[in-house]
XYZ file of C-alpha atoms in Angstrom:
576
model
C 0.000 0.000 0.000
C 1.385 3.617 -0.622
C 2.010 5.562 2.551
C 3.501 8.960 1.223
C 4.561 10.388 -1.777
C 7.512 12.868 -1.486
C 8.467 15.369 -4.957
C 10.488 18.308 -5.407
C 11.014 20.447 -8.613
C 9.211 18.262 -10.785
C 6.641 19.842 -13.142
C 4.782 22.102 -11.816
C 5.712 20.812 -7.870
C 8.223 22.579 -6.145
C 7.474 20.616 -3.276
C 5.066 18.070 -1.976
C 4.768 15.592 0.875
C 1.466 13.796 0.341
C 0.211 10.775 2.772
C -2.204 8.266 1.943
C -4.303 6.110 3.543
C -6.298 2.448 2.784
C -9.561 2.956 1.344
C -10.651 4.983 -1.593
C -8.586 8.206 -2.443
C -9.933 10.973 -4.854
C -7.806 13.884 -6.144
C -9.734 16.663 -8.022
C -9.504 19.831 -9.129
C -9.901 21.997 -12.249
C -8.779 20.724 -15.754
C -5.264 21.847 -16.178
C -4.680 21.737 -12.272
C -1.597 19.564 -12.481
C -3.702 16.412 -11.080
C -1.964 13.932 -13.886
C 1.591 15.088 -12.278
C 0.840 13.340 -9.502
C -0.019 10.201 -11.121
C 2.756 10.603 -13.311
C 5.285 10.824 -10.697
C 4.070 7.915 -8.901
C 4.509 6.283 -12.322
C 8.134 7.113 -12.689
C 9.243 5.350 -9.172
C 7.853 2.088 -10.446
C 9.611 2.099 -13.682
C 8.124 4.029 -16.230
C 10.247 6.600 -18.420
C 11.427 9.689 -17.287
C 11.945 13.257 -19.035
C 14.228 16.144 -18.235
C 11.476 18.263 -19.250
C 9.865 17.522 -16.586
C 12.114 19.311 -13.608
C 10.579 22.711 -12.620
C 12.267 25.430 -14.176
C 14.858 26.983 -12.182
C 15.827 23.432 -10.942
C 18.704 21.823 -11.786
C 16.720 18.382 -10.802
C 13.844 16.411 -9.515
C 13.357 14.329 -6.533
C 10.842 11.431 -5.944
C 10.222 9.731 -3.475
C 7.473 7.363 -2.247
C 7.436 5.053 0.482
C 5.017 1.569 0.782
C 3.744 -0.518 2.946
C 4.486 -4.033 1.949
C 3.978 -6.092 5.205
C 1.620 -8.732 3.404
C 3.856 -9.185 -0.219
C 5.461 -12.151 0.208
C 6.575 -12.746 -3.406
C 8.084 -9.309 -3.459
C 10.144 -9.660 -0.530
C 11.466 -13.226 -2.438
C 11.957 -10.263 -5.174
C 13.970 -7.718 -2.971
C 16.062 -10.421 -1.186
C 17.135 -12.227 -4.702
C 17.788 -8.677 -5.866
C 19.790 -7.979 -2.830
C 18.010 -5.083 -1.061
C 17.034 -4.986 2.066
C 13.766 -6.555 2.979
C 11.337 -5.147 5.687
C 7.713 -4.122 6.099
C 8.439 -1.057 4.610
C 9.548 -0.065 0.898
C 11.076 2.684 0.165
C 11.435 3.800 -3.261
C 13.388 7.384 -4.754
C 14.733 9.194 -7.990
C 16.195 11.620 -9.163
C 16.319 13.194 -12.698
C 19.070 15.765 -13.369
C 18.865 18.041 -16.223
C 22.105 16.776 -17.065
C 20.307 13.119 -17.957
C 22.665 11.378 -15.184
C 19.402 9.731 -13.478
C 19.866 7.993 -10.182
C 17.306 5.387 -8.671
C 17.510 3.965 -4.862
C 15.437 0.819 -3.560
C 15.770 1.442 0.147
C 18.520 3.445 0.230
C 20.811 1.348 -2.794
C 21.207 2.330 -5.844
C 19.179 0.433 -8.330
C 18.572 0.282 -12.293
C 15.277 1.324 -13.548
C 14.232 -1.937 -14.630
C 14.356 -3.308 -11.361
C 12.271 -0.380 -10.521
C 9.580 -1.587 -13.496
C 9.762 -5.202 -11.675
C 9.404 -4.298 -8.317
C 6.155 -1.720 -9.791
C 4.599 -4.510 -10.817
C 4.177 -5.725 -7.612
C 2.832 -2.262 -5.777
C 0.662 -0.522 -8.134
C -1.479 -0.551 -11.352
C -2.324 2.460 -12.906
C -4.835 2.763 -15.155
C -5.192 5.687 -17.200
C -6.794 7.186 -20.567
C -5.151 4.091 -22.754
C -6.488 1.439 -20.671
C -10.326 2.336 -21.460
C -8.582 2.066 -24.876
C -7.104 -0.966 -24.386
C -10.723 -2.115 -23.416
C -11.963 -1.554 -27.070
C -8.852 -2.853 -29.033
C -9.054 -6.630 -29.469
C -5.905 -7.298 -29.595
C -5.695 -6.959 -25.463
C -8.481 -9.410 -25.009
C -6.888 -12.396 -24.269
C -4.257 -10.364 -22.508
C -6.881 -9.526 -20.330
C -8.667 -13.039 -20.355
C -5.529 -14.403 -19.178
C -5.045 -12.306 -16.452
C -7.897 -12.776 -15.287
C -7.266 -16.605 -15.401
C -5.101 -15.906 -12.918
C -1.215 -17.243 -12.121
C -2.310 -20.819 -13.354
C -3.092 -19.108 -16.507
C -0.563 -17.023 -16.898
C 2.125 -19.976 -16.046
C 0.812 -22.150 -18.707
C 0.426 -19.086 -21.068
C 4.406 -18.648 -20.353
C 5.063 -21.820 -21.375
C 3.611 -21.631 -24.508
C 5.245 -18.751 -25.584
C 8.620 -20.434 -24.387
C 7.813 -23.449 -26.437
C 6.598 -21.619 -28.885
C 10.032 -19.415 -29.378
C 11.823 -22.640 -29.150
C 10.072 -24.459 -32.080
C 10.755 -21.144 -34.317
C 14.300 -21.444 -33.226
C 14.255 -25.209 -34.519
C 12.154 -24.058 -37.723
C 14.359 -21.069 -38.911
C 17.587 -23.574 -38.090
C 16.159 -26.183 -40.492
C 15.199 -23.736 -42.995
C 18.783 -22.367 -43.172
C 19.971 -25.679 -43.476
C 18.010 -26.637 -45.891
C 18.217 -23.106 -48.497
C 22.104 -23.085 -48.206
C 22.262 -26.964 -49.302
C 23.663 -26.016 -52.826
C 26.197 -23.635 -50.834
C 26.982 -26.603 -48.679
C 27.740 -28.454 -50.942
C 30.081 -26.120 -53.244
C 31.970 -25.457 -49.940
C 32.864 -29.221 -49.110
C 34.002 -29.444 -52.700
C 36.228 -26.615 -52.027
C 37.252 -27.650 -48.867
C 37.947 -31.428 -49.658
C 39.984 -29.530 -52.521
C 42.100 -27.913 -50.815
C 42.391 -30.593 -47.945
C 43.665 -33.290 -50.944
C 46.349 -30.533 -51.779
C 47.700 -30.104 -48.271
C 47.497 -33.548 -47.288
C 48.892 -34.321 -50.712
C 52.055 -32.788 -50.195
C 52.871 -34.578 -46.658
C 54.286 -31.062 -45.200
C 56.473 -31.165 -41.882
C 56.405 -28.002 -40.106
C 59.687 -25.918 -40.778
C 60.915 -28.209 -43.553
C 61.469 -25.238 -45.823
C 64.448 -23.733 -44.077
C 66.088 -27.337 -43.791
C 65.380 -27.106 -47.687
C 66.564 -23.700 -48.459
C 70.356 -24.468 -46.606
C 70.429 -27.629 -48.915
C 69.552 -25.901 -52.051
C 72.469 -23.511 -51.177
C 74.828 -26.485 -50.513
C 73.835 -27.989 -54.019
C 73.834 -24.888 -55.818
C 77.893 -24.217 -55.314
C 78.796 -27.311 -54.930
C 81.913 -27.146 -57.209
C 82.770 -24.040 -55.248
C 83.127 -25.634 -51.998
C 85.068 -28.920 -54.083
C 87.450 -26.260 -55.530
C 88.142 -24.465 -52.381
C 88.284 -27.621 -49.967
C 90.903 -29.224 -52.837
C 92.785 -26.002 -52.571
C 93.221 -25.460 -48.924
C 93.849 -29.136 -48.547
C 96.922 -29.427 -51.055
C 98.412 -25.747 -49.438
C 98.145 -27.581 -46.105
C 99.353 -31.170 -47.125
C 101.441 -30.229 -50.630
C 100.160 -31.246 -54.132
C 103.072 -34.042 -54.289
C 106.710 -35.172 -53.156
C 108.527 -32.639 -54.779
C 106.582 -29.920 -53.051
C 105.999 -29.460 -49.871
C 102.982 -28.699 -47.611
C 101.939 -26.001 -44.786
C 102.278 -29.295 -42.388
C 105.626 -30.225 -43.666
C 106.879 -26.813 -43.268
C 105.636 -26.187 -39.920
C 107.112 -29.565 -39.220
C 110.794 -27.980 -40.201
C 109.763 -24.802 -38.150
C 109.210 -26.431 -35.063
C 112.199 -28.916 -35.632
C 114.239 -25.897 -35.707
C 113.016 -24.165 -32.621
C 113.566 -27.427 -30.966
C 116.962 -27.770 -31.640
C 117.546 -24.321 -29.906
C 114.991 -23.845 -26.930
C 117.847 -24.840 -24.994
C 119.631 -21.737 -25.339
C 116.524 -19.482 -24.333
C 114.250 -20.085 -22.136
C 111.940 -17.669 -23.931
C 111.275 -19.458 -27.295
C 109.496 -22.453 -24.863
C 106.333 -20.460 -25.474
C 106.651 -20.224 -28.907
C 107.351 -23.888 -29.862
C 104.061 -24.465 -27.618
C 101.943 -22.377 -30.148
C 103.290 -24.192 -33.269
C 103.107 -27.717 -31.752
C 99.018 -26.712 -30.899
C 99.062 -24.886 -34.616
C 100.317 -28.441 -36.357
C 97.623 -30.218 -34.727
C 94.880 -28.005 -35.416
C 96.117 -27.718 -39.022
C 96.720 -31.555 -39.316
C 93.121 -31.972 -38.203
C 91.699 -29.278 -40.631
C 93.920 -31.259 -43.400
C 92.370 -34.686 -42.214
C 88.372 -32.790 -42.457
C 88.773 -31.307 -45.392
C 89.955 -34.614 -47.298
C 86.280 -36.066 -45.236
C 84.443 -33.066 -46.667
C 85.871 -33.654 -50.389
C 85.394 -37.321 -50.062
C 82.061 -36.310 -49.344
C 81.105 -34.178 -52.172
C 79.246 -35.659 -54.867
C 77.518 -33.189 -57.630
C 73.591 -34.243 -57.406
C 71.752 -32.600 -60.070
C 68.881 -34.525 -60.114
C 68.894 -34.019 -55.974
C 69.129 -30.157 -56.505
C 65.908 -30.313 -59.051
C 63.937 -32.498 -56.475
C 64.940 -29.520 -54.070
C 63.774 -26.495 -56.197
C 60.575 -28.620 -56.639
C 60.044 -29.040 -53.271
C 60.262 -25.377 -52.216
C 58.421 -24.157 -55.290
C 55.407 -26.387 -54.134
C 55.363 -25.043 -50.361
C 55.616 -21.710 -51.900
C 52.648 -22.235 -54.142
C 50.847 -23.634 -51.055
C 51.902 -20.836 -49.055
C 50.146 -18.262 -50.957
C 47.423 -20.070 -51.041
C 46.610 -20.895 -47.349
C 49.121 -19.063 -44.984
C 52.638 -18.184 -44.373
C 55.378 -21.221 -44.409
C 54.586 -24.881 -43.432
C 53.319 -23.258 -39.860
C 50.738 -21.306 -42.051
C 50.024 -24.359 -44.470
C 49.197 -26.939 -42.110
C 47.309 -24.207 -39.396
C 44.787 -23.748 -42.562
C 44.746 -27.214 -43.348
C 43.520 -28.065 -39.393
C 40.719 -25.287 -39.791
C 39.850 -26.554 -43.252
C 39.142 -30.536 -41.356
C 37.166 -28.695 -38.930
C 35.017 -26.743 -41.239
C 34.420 -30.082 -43.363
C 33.775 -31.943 -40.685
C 30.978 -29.617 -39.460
C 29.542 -29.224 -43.464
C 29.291 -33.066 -43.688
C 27.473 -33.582 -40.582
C 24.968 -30.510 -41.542
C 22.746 -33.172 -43.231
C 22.666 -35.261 -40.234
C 21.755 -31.918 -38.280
C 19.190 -31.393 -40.693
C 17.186 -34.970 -40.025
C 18.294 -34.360 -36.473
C 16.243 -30.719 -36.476
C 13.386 -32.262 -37.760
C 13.004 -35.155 -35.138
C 13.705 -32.307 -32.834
C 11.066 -29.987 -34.336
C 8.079 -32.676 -34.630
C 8.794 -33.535 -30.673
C 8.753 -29.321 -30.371
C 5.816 -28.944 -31.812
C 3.649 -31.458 -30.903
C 4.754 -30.152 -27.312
C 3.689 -26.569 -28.312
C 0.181 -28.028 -29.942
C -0.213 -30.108 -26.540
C 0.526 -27.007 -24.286
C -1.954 -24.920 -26.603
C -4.641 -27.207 -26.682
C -4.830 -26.950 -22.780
C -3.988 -22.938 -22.684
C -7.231 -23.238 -24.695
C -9.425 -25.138 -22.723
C -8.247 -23.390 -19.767
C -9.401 -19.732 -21.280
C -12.728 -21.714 -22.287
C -13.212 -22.381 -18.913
C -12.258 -18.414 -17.386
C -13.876 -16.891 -20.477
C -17.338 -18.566 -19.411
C -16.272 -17.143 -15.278
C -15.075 -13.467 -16.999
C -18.931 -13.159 -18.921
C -20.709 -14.291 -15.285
C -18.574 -12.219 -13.302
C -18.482 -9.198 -15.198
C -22.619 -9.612 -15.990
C -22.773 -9.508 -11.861
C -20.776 -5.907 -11.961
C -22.828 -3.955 -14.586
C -26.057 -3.826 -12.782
C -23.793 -1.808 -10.483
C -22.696 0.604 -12.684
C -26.019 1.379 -14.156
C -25.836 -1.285 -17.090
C -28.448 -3.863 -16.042
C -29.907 -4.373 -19.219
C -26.180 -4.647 -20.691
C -25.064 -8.088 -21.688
C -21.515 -9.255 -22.377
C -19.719 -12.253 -23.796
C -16.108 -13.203 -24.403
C -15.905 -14.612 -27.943
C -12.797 -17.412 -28.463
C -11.921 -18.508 -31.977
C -9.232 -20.218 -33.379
C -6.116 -18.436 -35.037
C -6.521 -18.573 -38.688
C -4.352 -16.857 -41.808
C -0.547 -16.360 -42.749
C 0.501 -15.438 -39.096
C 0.320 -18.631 -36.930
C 2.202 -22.459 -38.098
C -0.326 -24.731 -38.816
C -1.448 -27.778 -36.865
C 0.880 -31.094 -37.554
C -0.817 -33.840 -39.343
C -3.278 -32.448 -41.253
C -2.517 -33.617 -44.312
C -0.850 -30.490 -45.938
C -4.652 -28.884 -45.068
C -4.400 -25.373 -42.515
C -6.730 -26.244 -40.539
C -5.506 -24.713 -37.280
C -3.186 -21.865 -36.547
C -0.520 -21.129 -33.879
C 1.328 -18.050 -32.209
C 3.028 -17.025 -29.404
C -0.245 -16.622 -27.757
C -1.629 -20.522 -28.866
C -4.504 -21.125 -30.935
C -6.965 -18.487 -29.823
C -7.963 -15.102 -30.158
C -10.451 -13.171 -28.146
C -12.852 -10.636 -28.596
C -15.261 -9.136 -25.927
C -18.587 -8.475 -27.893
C -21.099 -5.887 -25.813
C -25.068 -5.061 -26.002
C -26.388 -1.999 -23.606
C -29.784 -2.829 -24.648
C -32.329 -5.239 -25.065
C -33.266 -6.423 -27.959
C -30.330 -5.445 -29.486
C -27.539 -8.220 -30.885
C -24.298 -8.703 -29.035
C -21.360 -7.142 -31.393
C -17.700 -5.810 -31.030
C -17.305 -3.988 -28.077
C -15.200 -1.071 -30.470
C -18.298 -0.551 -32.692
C -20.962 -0.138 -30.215
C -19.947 1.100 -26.584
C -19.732 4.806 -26.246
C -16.727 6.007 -23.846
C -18.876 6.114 -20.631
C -20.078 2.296 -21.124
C -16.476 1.310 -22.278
C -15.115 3.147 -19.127
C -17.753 1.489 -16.769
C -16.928 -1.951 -18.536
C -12.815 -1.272 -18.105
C -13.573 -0.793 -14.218
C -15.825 -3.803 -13.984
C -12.903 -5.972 -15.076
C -10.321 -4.339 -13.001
C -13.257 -5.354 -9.884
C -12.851 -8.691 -11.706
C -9.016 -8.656 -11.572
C -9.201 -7.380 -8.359
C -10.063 -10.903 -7.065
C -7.273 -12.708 -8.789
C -4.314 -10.365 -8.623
C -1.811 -9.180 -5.468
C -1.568 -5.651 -6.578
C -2.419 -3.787 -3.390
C -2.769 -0.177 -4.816
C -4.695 0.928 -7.804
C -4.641 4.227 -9.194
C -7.578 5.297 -12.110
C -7.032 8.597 -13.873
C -10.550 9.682 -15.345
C -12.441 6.594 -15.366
C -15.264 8.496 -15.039
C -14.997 9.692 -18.578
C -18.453 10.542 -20.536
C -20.770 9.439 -17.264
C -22.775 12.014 -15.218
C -25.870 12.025 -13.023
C -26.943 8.316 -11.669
C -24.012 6.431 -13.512
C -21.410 8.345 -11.945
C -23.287 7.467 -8.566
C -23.216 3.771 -9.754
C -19.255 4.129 -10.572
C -18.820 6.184 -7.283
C -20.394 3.202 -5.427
C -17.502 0.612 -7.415
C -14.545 2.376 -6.672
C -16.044 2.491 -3.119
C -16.405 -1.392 -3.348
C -13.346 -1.957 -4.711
C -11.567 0.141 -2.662
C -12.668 -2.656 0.229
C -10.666 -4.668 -0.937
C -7.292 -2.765 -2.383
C -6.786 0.897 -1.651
C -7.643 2.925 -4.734
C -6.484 6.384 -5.781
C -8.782 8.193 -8.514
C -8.246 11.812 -10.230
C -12.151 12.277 -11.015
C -14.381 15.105 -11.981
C -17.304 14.104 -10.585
C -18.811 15.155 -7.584
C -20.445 11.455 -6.958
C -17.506 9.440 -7.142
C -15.618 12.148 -4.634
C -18.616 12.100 -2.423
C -17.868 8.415 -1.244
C -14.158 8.771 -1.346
C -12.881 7.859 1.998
C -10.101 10.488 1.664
C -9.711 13.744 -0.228
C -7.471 15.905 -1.896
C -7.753 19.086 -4.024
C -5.768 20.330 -6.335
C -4.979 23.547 -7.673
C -2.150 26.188 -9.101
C -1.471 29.473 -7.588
C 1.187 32.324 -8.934
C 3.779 33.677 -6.874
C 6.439 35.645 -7.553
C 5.634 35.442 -10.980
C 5.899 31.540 -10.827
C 3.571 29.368 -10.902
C 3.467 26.046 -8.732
C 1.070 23.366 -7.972
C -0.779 22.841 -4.751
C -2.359 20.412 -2.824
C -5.076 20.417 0.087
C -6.030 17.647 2.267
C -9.651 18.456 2.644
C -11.739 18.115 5.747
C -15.294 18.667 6.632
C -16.251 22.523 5.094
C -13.484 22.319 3.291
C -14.327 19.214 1.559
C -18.125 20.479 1.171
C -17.077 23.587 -0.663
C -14.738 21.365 -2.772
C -17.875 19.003 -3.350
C -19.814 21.959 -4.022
C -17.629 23.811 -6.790
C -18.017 20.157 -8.381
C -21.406 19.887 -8.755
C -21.938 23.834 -9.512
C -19.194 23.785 -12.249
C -18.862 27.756 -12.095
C -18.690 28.030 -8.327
C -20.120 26.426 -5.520
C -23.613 27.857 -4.333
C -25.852 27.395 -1.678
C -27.493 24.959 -3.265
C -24.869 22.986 -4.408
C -23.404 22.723 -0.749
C -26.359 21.542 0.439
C -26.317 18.795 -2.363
C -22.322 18.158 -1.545
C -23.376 17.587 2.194
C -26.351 15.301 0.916
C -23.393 13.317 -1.117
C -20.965 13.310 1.842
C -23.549 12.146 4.057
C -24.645 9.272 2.037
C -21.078 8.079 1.992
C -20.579 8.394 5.608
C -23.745 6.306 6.444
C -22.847 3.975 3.560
């Protein structure tokens, strides 16, 4: 239940601090008064969109605030706690719009995103304003409505419909993709087992092409190396007997220092370095004569080479940089054609999986359906027992269920290729409330024959309806009385009053009978100062209230007259 309503600097408000109370709550005031502001703020703290055109001028921002009792919620506080805000008795709910458009939102005193504002609305208050006596006369809302009023039993079953529903589209649109891109499929595993043959083909080893590149240089100079190896190997050893080597003469060398080391100690060090230099040059001698044993001119070798590289060149441009690049591409091309070929398994497999969908769906529909049967036949007896009440006794009403028919819906499995039934989100049904005010005449659409008072009073019997079936503990009506007067807008006076037993209710009205059973009552109205003008509001008591009452009923001013009628109305509602 809402308990106050705080607002600064928003509209026309510079500031408010409004309490409220159970029972049946009536604001009024002159057209123009800023009575929708009210409403409107109390629709921005549970979720709805807010403007920065909307902070008084002069303001740099708005504040909201609203605070309810929610002692009796129990799936709300299973709400708050899985949200993580603190849970309690009382709810506590603030905004704030800067000019800037940096909004900020609290949920007892944490900050909180304005969708969890919408969620945790939906569990405080329903506000019904000019579009829901619209929503009365569009069609399309029917079996909103129906199912509401079906209750959470309903609703669940009307959740998973649309759940099986979205999932059987899923399946559908998967299996049609499948299906049209066949001919693509199939040129891409041609392509694919293409270029897998090639790679595979050439039986690649990562890094092979720099082993390949040293030999080609090897075999491309080989008679360079022969003639320098046979070169260095005949300086160092000698071409023959008659002419001696680098060995042989270092031989003499060191023979030679030998023979005179004795007489200086110094040349010790010397001999050293040409005894190490002889055996290092004797072992060069003895690898080089290995090397040039070892070359062999291998043409044929050297054109298997060249080959070689010029394929993983070819392949290289083709699928990626070097062997790494080669066989990377080839690994992604296995995947890929490994996934193509098994697309025509997935397609029988999406088809098993779409007849088991949709039979679900049709078997979830068909009891959706026989469930709104059932609360459509309740809705017409229930609502039937309201109009009397609000002057429409000769009224008759009937909720009319057909079957979904036409392009929009997937037609029933096994019916032989024949569309015989429909489906959508919704299931197989569509609703339409048809309406008669008088005898005699034929029931028909409720759009072409209720005028805005009888589509008002019929919009408030099925929130009575709802009433019964939903949590919602505050509802707020802006206008309902629209195009009523005299003993109707006693009879809707008397249903808010009702209603308002059961659920506290908040109406802006301009009718003088539905304020004269309101339990509480405020007036509103604007007033210049300063050269600014701001909106106030009067809690109205006794005189106060009569004269209120009064103006009402008078239109241009209360009179003497019409006080004595506004204490006639006030008195009726006391004693009622």
């Amino acid at each position: 239940m809402l308990r106050q309503l705080q607002i600064q600097n928003y509209a026309l408000i510079e500031s408010l601090d409004l309490e409220f109370s159970g029972g049946l709550t009536v604001l009024t005031g002159e057209t123009g008064a800023g009575k929708s502001i009210i409403l409107d703020a109390i629709a921005m703290l549970t979720g709805s969109r807010a403007y920065t055109e909307a902070i008084k001028t002069g303001a740099d921002a708005a504040w909201l605030a609203a605070t309810f009792d929610v002692t009796d919620l129990s799936s709300l506080h299973e709400l708050l706690a899985e949200m993580g805000f603190d849970g309690g008795d009382e709810l506590v709910i603030a905004r704030e719009i800067h000019r800037s458009g940096r909004n900020k939102c609290w949920v007892n005193g944490r900050l909180a995103t304005v969708t969890a504002l919408k969620e945790i609305g939906s569990f405080l208050v329903e506000i019904h304003g000019q579009e829901e006596h619209q929503a009365v006369l569009d069609p399309e809302e029917h079996l909103d409505m129906l199912d509401a009023i079906g209750g959470p039993s309903q609703l669940a079953l009307r959740r998973q419909v649309e759940e099986a529903y979205r999932r059987m589209r899923l399946l559908a649109k998967e299996r049609q993709r499948l299906i049209l891109g066949e001919q693509d499929r199939l040129r891409q595993i041609d392509l694919l087992q293409f270029q897998q043959h090639e790679i595979v083909g050439a039986s690649l080893t990562a890094g092979e092409e720099v082993e390949l590149e040293k030999e080609r240089e090897f075999l491309r100079h080989g008679e360079k190396l022969s003639d320098a190896v046979g070169f260095s190997y005949q300086i160092l050893q000698g071409p023959g007997m008659e002419v001696t080597g680098v060995l042989d003469q270092l031989g003499e060398v060191i023979n030679r220092i030998e023979q005179v080391r004795r007489y200086d100690e110094r040349l010790e060090g010397i001999l050293g370095m040409l005894e190490a230099a002889s055996a290092n040059a004797q072992q060069a001698a003895w690898e080089l004569r290995g090397y040039a044993e070892g070359l062999e001119a291998d043409p044929q070798r050297l054109e298997r080479v060249e080959e070689r590289l010029s394929l993983i060149h070819r392949l290289a441009r083709k699928y990626g940089e070097g062997t790494h690049g080669i066989l990377a591409y080839g690994k992604q091309v296995d995947e890929e054609l490994a996934k193509l070929q098994s697309s025509g398994l997935r397609v029988t497999e999406l088809e098993e999986e779409l007849e088991i969908a949709t039979a679900h769906l049709w078997d979830l529909a068909t009891r959706l359906s026989t469930m709104r049967k059932t609360t459509a036949k309740k809705l017409e007896s229930s609502v039937l027992k309201e109009l009397p009440d609000l002057n429409l006794a000769n009224a008759r009403f009937q909720v009319q269920l057909s079957q979904v028919c036409g392009e929009a819906g997937l037609p029933q499995p096994d019916n032989d290729g024949e569309t015989l039934m429909q489906i959508n989100r919704r299931g197989i049904d569509q609703a339409e409330f048809l309406f008669s005010a008088n005898p005699g005449e034929d029931l028909k659409p409720l759009a072409k024959v209720a005028s805005g008072g009888e589509a008002s009073r019929l919009m408030l019997a099925l929130k009575t309806v709802l009433a019964a079936v939903d949590g919602v503990p505050t509802l707020i009506f802006d206008e309902v009385d629209t195009g009523i007067g005299g003993k109707t807008a006693r009879a809707v006076g008397a249903k808010l009053a009702a209603l308002a037993k059961e659920r506290q209710v908040v109406c802006v009205t301009h009718l003088a009978q539905v304020a004269g059973v309101a339990n509480h009552h405020h007036a509103i109205h604007k007033e210049v100062r300063g050269g600014s003008t701001r909106v106030v509001v009067q809690a109205l008591e006794e005189e106060a209230r009569v004269e209120e009452v009064a103006r009402m009923l008078a239109g241009d001013g209360a009179s003497e007259v019409s006080r004595q009628h506004a204490r006639q109305l006030l008195a009726q509602e006391a004693t009622s």
